XYZ file of C-alpha atoms in Angstrom:
590
model
C -17.183 -17.630 22.295
C -14.624 -20.379 21.098
C -12.706 -17.930 18.470
C -12.040 -15.347 20.925
C -10.726 -17.003 23.375
C -8.374 -18.915 21.217
C -7.607 -15.137 19.498
C -7.032 -13.737 23.111
C -5.010 -17.100 24.277
C -2.715 -16.877 21.099
C -2.233 -12.374 21.583
C -0.878 -13.472 25.340
C 2.662 -14.496 24.345
C 2.842 -11.527 21.930
C 1.431 -9.002 24.309
C 4.140 -10.209 27.156
C 6.909 -9.992 25.452
C 6.315 -6.644 24.260
C 5.159 -5.846 28.287
C 8.763 -7.275 29.305
C 11.188 -5.355 26.968
C 9.086 -2.069 27.555
C 10.113 -2.867 31.646
C 13.344 -3.337 30.405
C 13.690 0.012 28.489
C 12.194 1.935 31.201
C 14.298 0.226 34.044
C 17.276 1.242 31.839
C 16.159 5.028 31.465
C 15.131 5.331 34.894
C 18.648 3.807 35.575
C 20.573 6.517 33.295
C 18.518 9.014 34.663
C 19.280 8.602 38.781
C 22.895 8.109 37.756
C 23.346 11.281 36.508
C 24.360 12.485 40.004
C 26.530 9.749 41.192
C 30.174 10.618 41.825
C 33.392 10.058 39.675
C 35.959 7.755 41.577
C 39.319 6.576 40.712
C 39.186 2.344 41.097
C 41.786 -0.190 40.229
C 40.988 -3.235 38.173
C 41.396 -6.621 39.539
C 40.049 -8.634 36.581
C 39.058 -7.521 33.071
C 37.795 -8.548 29.552
C 35.153 -10.055 27.651
C 33.515 -13.585 27.696
C 32.016 -15.005 24.472
C 29.647 -17.164 24.242
C 29.443 -19.398 21.159
C 25.378 -19.977 19.740
C 24.234 -22.238 16.379
C 23.769 -18.972 14.408
C 25.675 -16.136 16.217
C 27.734 -15.945 19.026
C 27.007 -13.163 22.367
C 29.697 -11.007 24.329
C 29.152 -9.828 27.802
C 31.967 -7.428 29.031
C 33.255 -8.043 32.379
C 35.444 -6.322 35.038
C 36.034 -6.277 39.066
C 37.398 -3.464 40.995
C 37.830 -1.341 44.534
C 37.313 2.089 44.923
C 37.502 4.280 48.030
C 34.971 6.442 49.547
C 35.335 8.254 53.115
C 38.416 5.900 53.888
C 36.460 2.854 52.698
C 37.627 0.662 50.329
C 34.663 -0.975 48.258
C 34.938 -4.089 45.711
C 32.604 -4.147 42.368
C 31.557 -5.512 39.228
C 29.665 -3.592 37.303
C 30.154 -2.777 34.117
C 27.213 -1.729 32.351
C 22.980 -0.522 32.844
C 22.329 -3.357 30.905
C 23.399 -6.529 32.742
C 24.106 -9.649 30.431
C 25.897 -10.170 26.848
C 24.901 -9.656 23.451
C 25.686 -9.084 19.805
C 24.684 -5.326 19.239
C 27.207 -3.707 18.088
C 30.812 -3.952 19.189
C 30.111 -2.574 22.395
C 30.681 -5.318 24.360
C 33.544 -6.137 22.892
C 35.362 -2.910 23.245
C 34.556 -2.088 26.607
C 35.983 -5.527 27.826
C 39.281 -5.050 25.462
C 39.446 -1.344 26.895
C 39.373 -2.570 30.416
C 41.503 -5.257 29.665
C 44.393 -3.367 27.990
C 43.575 -0.753 31.139
C 44.211 -3.940 34.079
C 47.742 -5.245 31.784
C 49.249 -1.434 31.957
C 48.210 -1.291 35.663
C 45.945 2.187 34.833
C 43.352 3.301 36.891
C 39.897 3.682 35.599
C 36.991 6.016 36.555
C 33.989 4.652 37.808
C 30.732 6.260 39.166
C 29.472 6.007 42.626
C 26.129 6.369 44.589
C 26.653 9.069 47.098
C 24.089 7.941 49.146
C 25.038 4.042 49.044
C 28.778 4.086 48.534
C 28.657 0.461 47.944
C 27.300 1.011 44.620
C 29.513 1.952 41.751
C 29.299 1.009 37.662
C 31.716 1.683 35.433
C 29.788 2.985 32.125
C 26.334 4.729 33.194
C 26.159 5.892 29.821
C 22.310 4.590 27.747
C 23.036 2.123 24.619
C 20.753 3.607 22.222
C 21.415 1.124 19.717
C 20.081 -1.670 22.526
C 17.270 0.471 23.089
C 16.423 0.472 19.847
C 16.347 -3.310 19.438
C 14.235 -3.938 21.982
C 11.619 -1.436 20.872
C 11.521 -3.160 17.913
C 9.790 -5.912 19.874
C 7.624 -3.631 22.016
C 6.206 -2.255 18.676
C 5.747 -5.507 16.974
C 5.146 -8.109 19.257
C 3.543 -5.664 21.367
C 1.662 -4.128 19.062
C 0.769 -7.455 17.542
C -0.656 -8.441 21.041
C -2.480 -5.616 21.767
C -3.978 -5.180 18.361
C -5.386 -8.769 18.161
C -6.902 -8.050 21.836
C -8.618 -4.668 20.557
C -10.378 -6.459 17.493
C -11.359 -9.542 19.873
C -12.712 -6.887 22.609
C -14.253 -4.832 19.772
C -15.858 -7.523 17.145
C -19.658 -8.076 17.398
C -20.393 -11.950 18.098
C -20.742 -12.586 13.691
C -23.904 -13.691 12.532
C -24.956 -16.564 10.684
C -26.050 -16.794 7.054
C -28.919 -18.936 8.626
C -29.895 -15.674 10.960
C -33.491 -15.517 10.202
C -32.416 -11.708 10.506
C -30.678 -11.402 6.995
C -33.022 -13.592 5.199
C -32.846 -11.639 1.999
C -30.039 -9.290 2.969
C -27.212 -10.834 3.078
C -25.299 -7.482 3.572
C -26.215 -7.713 6.699
C -23.939 -10.221 8.206
C -21.316 -7.309 8.009
C -21.462 -5.039 10.687
C -20.396 -1.852 9.018
C -23.146 -2.575 6.482
C -26.051 -2.265 9.015
C -27.547 1.240 7.792
C -27.317 3.210 4.607
C -24.698 5.444 6.136
C -21.094 4.204 5.858
C -18.059 5.570 7.119
C -14.987 5.914 4.641
C -11.632 3.748 5.552
C -9.723 7.498 5.809
C -9.399 6.742 9.619
C -7.907 2.881 9.344
C -5.595 4.304 7.033
C -4.150 7.012 9.448
C -3.958 5.133 12.291
C -2.290 1.725 9.694
C 0.449 4.700 8.614
C 1.414 5.423 12.162
C 1.764 1.938 12.672
C 3.849 0.993 9.430
C 5.763 4.227 10.629
C 6.235 3.440 13.974
C 7.119 -0.155 12.925
C 9.631 0.547 10.237
C 11.105 3.311 12.271
C 11.889 1.126 15.467
C 13.050 -1.259 13.756
C 15.970 0.871 11.421
C 16.442 3.120 14.437
C 19.321 1.428 15.821
C 21.249 1.894 12.317
C 21.725 5.642 13.158
C 23.988 4.591 16.049
C 25.521 1.587 14.280
C 26.578 3.320 10.986
C 27.522 6.168 13.540
C 29.639 3.868 15.161
C 30.926 2.169 11.858
C 32.380 5.260 10.400
C 34.146 7.056 13.771
C 35.576 4.063 14.751
C 36.397 1.948 11.387
C 36.376 4.658 9.038
C 33.556 2.482 6.994
C 31.617 4.760 4.842
C 29.750 2.200 3.162
C 27.862 1.959 6.349
C 26.076 5.407 5.107
C 24.067 3.201 2.613
C 22.052 1.932 6.398
C 21.063 5.469 6.721
C 18.680 4.793 3.378
C 16.499 2.764 5.897
C 15.897 5.690 8.711
C 15.654 8.036 5.469
C 12.672 5.778 4.089
C 10.947 5.763 7.937
C 11.164 9.834 7.851
C 9.265 9.493 4.384
C 6.897 6.826 6.066
C 6.661 9.565 9.145
C 5.598 12.089 6.650
C 2.843 9.836 4.776
C 0.925 9.502 7.957
C 1.334 13.381 8.630
C -0.056 13.503 5.454
C -3.071 11.362 6.324
C -3.559 12.778 9.477
C -3.659 16.032 7.924
C -6.232 14.687 5.531
C -8.227 13.114 8.152
C -8.566 16.401 10.493
C -9.463 18.769 7.459
C -12.290 16.613 5.577
C -14.023 14.964 8.908
C -15.650 11.718 8.872
C -17.301 12.481 5.500
C -19.756 9.919 5.859
C -21.367 8.267 2.626
C -25.162 7.516 2.514
C -25.994 5.155 -0.035
C -29.114 5.618 -2.171
C -30.284 3.182 -3.035
C -29.011 0.646 -0.071
C -27.186 -1.231 -0.986
C -25.911 -0.433 -4.496
C -27.063 -2.125 -7.338
C -26.049 -4.491 -10.212
C -28.407 -3.844 -13.003
C -29.780 -0.601 -11.533
C -28.032 2.525 -9.578
C -24.443 2.846 -7.231
C -25.464 6.548 -5.918
C -25.411 8.355 -2.658
C -24.338 11.808 -1.310
C -21.426 12.632 0.948
C -20.961 15.045 3.443
C -17.694 16.988 3.720
C -16.652 19.502 6.475
C -15.085 21.646 3.888
C -16.905 24.918 3.067
C -18.233 24.950 -0.683
C -16.604 26.372 -3.370
C -18.339 25.935 -6.851
C -15.002 26.183 -8.641
C -13.706 22.589 -6.836
C -14.244 19.531 -8.740
C -14.492 16.340 -7.043
C -14.278 12.733 -9.210
C -15.924 9.454 -7.425
C -14.888 6.233 -9.050
C -16.380 2.794 -8.486
C -14.324 -0.101 -8.753
C -15.709 -4.124 -8.643
C -12.661 -5.781 -7.179
C -11.556 -9.462 -7.005
C -9.696 -9.870 -3.926
C -7.400 -13.528 -3.865
C -4.384 -15.455 -2.153
C -1.660 -16.057 -4.639
C 1.219 -18.133 -4.191
C 1.465 -21.352 -1.921
C 3.357 -21.456 1.521
C 5.084 -18.838 3.174
C 5.077 -16.782 -0.283
C 1.045 -16.531 0.102
C -0.037 -12.871 -0.404
C -3.012 -11.397 -0.833
C -3.831 -9.646 -4.189
C -6.425 -7.883 -6.000
C -7.998 -7.058 -9.581
C -10.281 -5.203 -10.577
C -12.809 -6.317 -13.348
C -15.464 -3.371 -13.758
C -14.797 0.606 -13.185
C -16.595 3.554 -14.195
C -15.371 7.338 -12.749
C -18.170 10.223 -12.462
C -17.923 13.792 -11.549
C -20.203 14.382 -8.195
C -22.575 17.546 -8.151
C -21.378 19.727 -5.842
C -23.377 21.951 -3.766
C -23.969 23.940 -0.095
C -24.575 21.030 2.801
C -25.497 21.010 6.635
C -21.781 20.480 7.497
C -19.749 22.533 4.668
C -20.233 20.606 1.048
C -22.782 18.124 -0.067
C -22.050 15.693 -2.921
C -24.237 13.522 -4.896
C -23.531 11.093 -7.314
C -25.113 8.054 -9.453
C -23.239 4.920 -11.595
C -25.416 2.873 -13.782
C -24.189 -0.679 -13.185
C -24.624 -3.308 -15.837
C -26.046 -6.557 -14.930
C -23.736 -9.364 -14.521
C -20.761 -8.586 -12.417
C -19.982 -10.448 -9.079
C -21.540 -9.224 -5.556
C -19.822 -7.955 -2.971
C -19.190 -10.803 -0.055
C -20.300 -9.650 3.491
C -18.209 -12.528 4.799
C -14.809 -12.695 3.742
C -13.211 -15.723 5.725
C -12.150 -17.696 2.656
C -9.164 -16.807 -0.052
C -11.601 -15.557 -2.595
C -13.783 -12.439 -2.136
C -15.543 -9.625 -3.974
C -15.738 -6.484 -2.972
C -16.856 -2.724 -4.390
C -14.973 -0.047 -3.657
C -15.566 3.884 -4.169
C -13.097 6.360 -4.264
C -13.536 9.947 -3.727
C -10.452 11.772 -4.921
C -10.604 16.214 -5.636
C -7.357 18.149 -5.733
C -7.542 20.917 -3.533
C -5.321 24.085 -1.803
C -3.799 22.203 1.316
C -4.452 18.550 1.541
C -6.099 16.593 -1.377
C -8.844 14.513 -0.639
C -8.811 11.075 -1.323
C -11.061 8.637 0.590
C -12.025 5.093 0.365
C -15.614 2.993 0.952
C -16.320 -0.139 1.168
C -19.622 -0.856 0.052
C -22.217 -3.322 -0.671
C -23.909 -4.203 -3.706
C -25.987 -6.905 -4.822
C -27.990 -7.707 -8.133
C -31.462 -5.992 -6.569
C -31.689 -3.886 -9.587
C -33.084 -1.130 -7.217
C -32.870 2.499 -8.808
C -31.777 5.362 -6.581
C -35.150 6.898 -5.381
C -34.603 10.495 -3.650
C -31.239 12.028 -5.706
C -31.953 15.073 -7.731
C -32.424 14.805 -11.508
C -31.763 17.906 -11.770
C -28.345 18.341 -9.338
C -27.303 15.356 -11.428
C -28.197 16.559 -14.908
C -26.065 19.455 -14.125
C -22.864 17.299 -13.670
C -23.827 15.152 -16.841
C -22.247 17.896 -19.599
C -19.253 18.510 -17.403
C -18.859 14.780 -16.932
C -19.537 14.004 -20.806
C -16.946 17.341 -21.337
C -13.838 15.699 -18.783
C -14.334 12.393 -20.448
C -13.877 13.241 -23.618
C -11.047 15.619 -22.689
C -9.154 12.760 -21.568
C -10.425 10.434 -23.968
C -8.281 12.460 -26.529
C -5.059 12.800 -24.885
C -5.129 8.530 -25.234
C -4.329 9.206 -28.725
C -3.869 11.823 -31.386
C -6.566 12.425 -34.323
C -5.290 13.889 -37.576
C -7.617 14.462 -41.199
C -5.916 13.237 -43.918
C -7.233 12.929 -47.484
C -8.442 9.216 -46.547
C -10.026 10.558 -43.687
C -9.232 10.441 -39.453
C -6.161 8.815 -38.561
C -5.766 8.106 -34.816
C -2.017 7.444 -34.060
C -1.176 5.795 -30.168
C 2.128 6.721 -29.698
C 4.750 4.986 -28.035
C 5.553 5.458 -23.791
C 1.509 4.977 -23.300
C 2.044 3.174 -19.937
C 5.380 4.562 -19.019
C 5.190 3.953 -15.303
C 3.757 0.583 -15.006
C 6.185 -0.650 -18.143
C 9.071 0.690 -16.478
C 8.528 -0.314 -13.107
C 7.858 -3.821 -14.706
C 10.824 -3.851 -16.663
C 12.847 -3.305 -13.190
C 11.241 -6.183 -11.488
C 11.512 -8.325 -14.441
C 15.216 -7.486 -14.499
C 15.735 -8.252 -11.012
C 14.489 -11.522 -11.498
C 16.199 -12.035 -14.224
C 19.610 -11.127 -12.776
C 18.608 -13.445 -9.520
C 18.401 -15.836 -12.226
C 21.788 -15.354 -13.499
C 23.389 -15.365 -10.535
C 21.378 -18.528 -9.267
C 22.833 -20.401 -12.340
C 26.114 -18.781 -12.266
C 27.488 -18.686 -8.762
C 24.872 -20.837 -6.657
C 25.208 -23.925 -8.969
C 21.149 -24.094 -9.043
C 21.040 -24.032 -12.746
C 16.881 -25.228 -12.306
C 16.042 -22.263 -9.656
C 18.518 -19.965 -12.449
C 16.115 -21.280 -15.355
C 12.647 -20.336 -13.582
C 13.939 -17.512 -11.886
C 15.777 -16.185 -15.334
C 13.455 -17.262 -17.397
C 10.510 -15.798 -15.545
C 11.892 -12.528 -15.390
C 13.408 -12.206 -18.420
C 9.824 -12.633 -20.434
C 8.010 -10.172 -17.420
C 10.893 -7.704 -18.647
C 10.178 -8.381 -22.526
C 6.705 -8.033 -21.950
C 6.954 -4.334 -19.977
C 9.375 -3.033 -22.987
C 7.144 -4.358 -25.664
C 4.231 -2.255 -23.524
C 6.513 0.828 -23.401
C 7.597 0.720 -27.206
C 4.784 -0.289 -29.307
C 2.474 2.092 -30.658
C -0.990 1.605 -32.407
C -2.202 3.588 -35.740
C -5.622 3.270 -36.850
C -6.706 4.818 -40.486
C -9.337 4.417 -43.403
C -7.920 2.518 -46.771
C -10.904 2.772 -48.969
C -13.648 0.717 -47.857
C -11.534 -0.907 -44.907
C -10.640 0.462 -41.629
C -6.979 -0.906 -41.357
C -5.139 -1.333 -37.662
C -1.233 -1.154 -37.931
C 1.166 -2.167 -34.436
C 4.266 -0.490 -34.596
C 7.787 -1.591 -32.464
C 9.975 0.934 -32.161
C 8.410 2.580 -35.793
C 8.443 -0.619 -37.460
C 5.176 -2.446 -38.323
C 4.746 -5.936 -37.053
C 0.881 -6.419 -37.470
C -1.565 -4.922 -39.644
C -5.168 -6.243 -39.584
C -7.724 -4.435 -41.767
C -11.922 -5.075 -41.501
C -14.566 -3.562 -44.193
C -16.002 -0.430 -42.704
C -19.355 -1.878 -43.934
C -18.843 -5.133 -42.533
C -18.732 -3.553 -38.736
C -21.197 -4.564 -36.545
C -20.748 -3.384 -33.738
C -17.972 -1.907 -30.780
C -17.002 -2.992 -27.268
C -14.220 -2.701 -24.926
C -12.469 -4.989 -22.262
C -9.947 -4.306 -20.163
C -6.902 -6.641 -19.981
C -4.215 -4.203 -18.495
C -4.805 -2.604 -15.070
C -2.714 -0.975 -12.168
C -3.006 -0.249 -9.040
C -1.217 2.246 -6.387
C -1.922 0.982 -3.121
C -6.150 0.565 -3.160
C -6.590 2.564 -6.039
C -7.104 0.123 -9.671
C -6.819 1.837 -12.860
C -8.735 -0.238 -15.593
C -7.206 0.706 -18.757
C -9.498 -0.572 -21.728
C -9.043 -1.560 -25.499
C -11.865 -0.806 -28.023
C -12.802 -3.507 -30.585
C -14.234 -3.005 -34.036
C -16.367 -6.627 -34.270
C -17.264 -7.998 -37.844
C -20.718 -10.301 -38.184
C -18.413 -13.501 -37.978
C -16.810 -12.144 -34.515
C -13.735 -11.353 -36.793
C -11.944 -7.861 -34.866
C -9.313 -5.446 -35.017
C -8.072 -3.122 -32.411
C -8.929 0.280 -33.026
C -7.829 1.937 -29.827
C -6.671 1.120 -26.426
C -5.291 2.705 -23.075
C -8.806 4.338 -22.062
C -8.960 4.282 -18.188
C -11.901 3.060 -17.366
C -15.630 1.948 -18.782
C -16.346 6.076 -19.013
C -13.579 6.744 -21.459
C -13.678 3.566 -23.449
C -17.359 4.400 -24.383
C -16.677 8.158 -25.122
C -13.859 6.294 -27.318
C -17.036 4.404 -29.175
C -19.189 7.364 -29.900
C -15.929 9.331 -31.186
C -14.585 6.281 -33.304
C -18.111 5.971 -34.548
C -18.522 9.697 -35.597
C -15.326 9.922 -37.058
C -14.981 6.876 -39.308
C -18.971 6.793 -39.949
C -20.088 3.887 -38.495
C -23.656 5.228 -36.329
C -25.374 2.578 -38.824
C -23.252 -0.511 -38.641
C -22.922 -0.316 -34.595
C -26.598 0.208 -34.302
C -25.747 2.891 -31.458
C -24.476 0.658 -28.697
C -21.224 -0.256 -27.717
C -21.178 -3.240 -25.750
C -19.038 -4.757 -22.659
C -16.426 -7.948 -23.326
C -19.650 -10.033 -22.446
C -22.216 -10.155 -25.661
C -24.861 -10.284 -23.108
C -24.370 -7.802 -20.785
C -24.681 -4.414 -22.556
C -23.498 -0.883 -21.392
C -25.538 1.838 -22.641
C -23.316 4.393 -24.549
C -24.357 6.120 -27.863
C -21.524 5.059 -30.381
């Protein structure tokens, strides 16, 4: 109750600022609409110009004028220059109109004012809408008003938080989360759609005035560099397109509820279930489900703190599709190893664990892309109702798909000495180039801080970190790996730009097992891709890299089977590939 009261009081100032600015914009637009019928009348200036008010960080300007005019033989006096009173520094509008009026006064020239035919005592010089100022005020409407309204909405919608000591959740900690009260869960697609629209609206509200500022700079000052400012509104258009895509996806596939079996998902057992799509059944469509264990944590300090995610385990499966009551029903099941962290139902701290299920499919029209935040706990439970026949029907397809993707990571050739595996340069082009650009930007910033800003300490820190990032990403991009058999040894050769930089070998008969581990991952939005490396391990713990770049545990296990088959290691590895933790075996024939 106290938390709700504090949140409500915190939201009111934000909401008040937003409503105040909305009232101001509404008044401006209303006045502009009713002034369209006001009549133009010639007037004589008595005084004109603009006031400058000095501030600590910026100056504001306000145009002023006093004028007289005649209507129906009567003389009136006015001083209203614009619809919106007061000063500002949004563009050069106030100074420009003040200077124009001052010039007319000095030359003794008449000006045109607009008079209310029903009230001749009301007149104005400029009855146009300053869209730049309207856009600026809209920022406060969307940002402040949106934050205030969002907090109030969340407060009113939030149910009372259960406590871990509550007897109703004893032995069932997942019930602490409102969304995990039953086995049927909904995706985050609807929330993502509204978030996309909120981001698009916020960005466009902030960048909308740039259209008018750029136009004024180009037409009044021939400042063609102002065209660069239009990049921000163009990004806004892209965000609107993204929001429209999320909306199309939501409308096409509906709620797509997920029913877990078992509930909750089980570490040391199964994570499985079914998903109902509002989509006509198509036997040629292929649906993939990815399960990821994620560590979410706060990184940085002070104002630079931000939330980040790190994937700790991942696997991908083909879902079995069949006609369902609402269109298409998908079934899936994962075998989850022991030793992984459970979901955190309460996420108040800086660090917590979560499990994310992603469903995706490339379909004509809008592609399917859904995320589910699911409870997974160390119960060891197994699916009881998922049809083994249906899941078995996809096993062959899953194995073929995983194997084909695994084979895309390298080139396998047969030589006189046996199989040769080549992992070429450019295997991580996207992530490597992105990281190199970021690292280079930090390095340039460090150079600027050292040479131009006179801050050698910060320059060394920024430049050093940036250079290390850039070099690491260039190494990631330009290195290659070659694995082959040389007599009775398995040889692993690392090359940089084709030149050997490291050579390791391990006697084939001494290879006791294969293990895979993920030391590299990429992220796009909420999606993680874990890149696994495959190691051949000797009885004394010595090991060599025999494969890398495999996406997901399934590909890594398929690579272990392929390696064992091609290099004749079935006896040595005892038909098992284990994960990075020895006590946590993953079932995979190798």
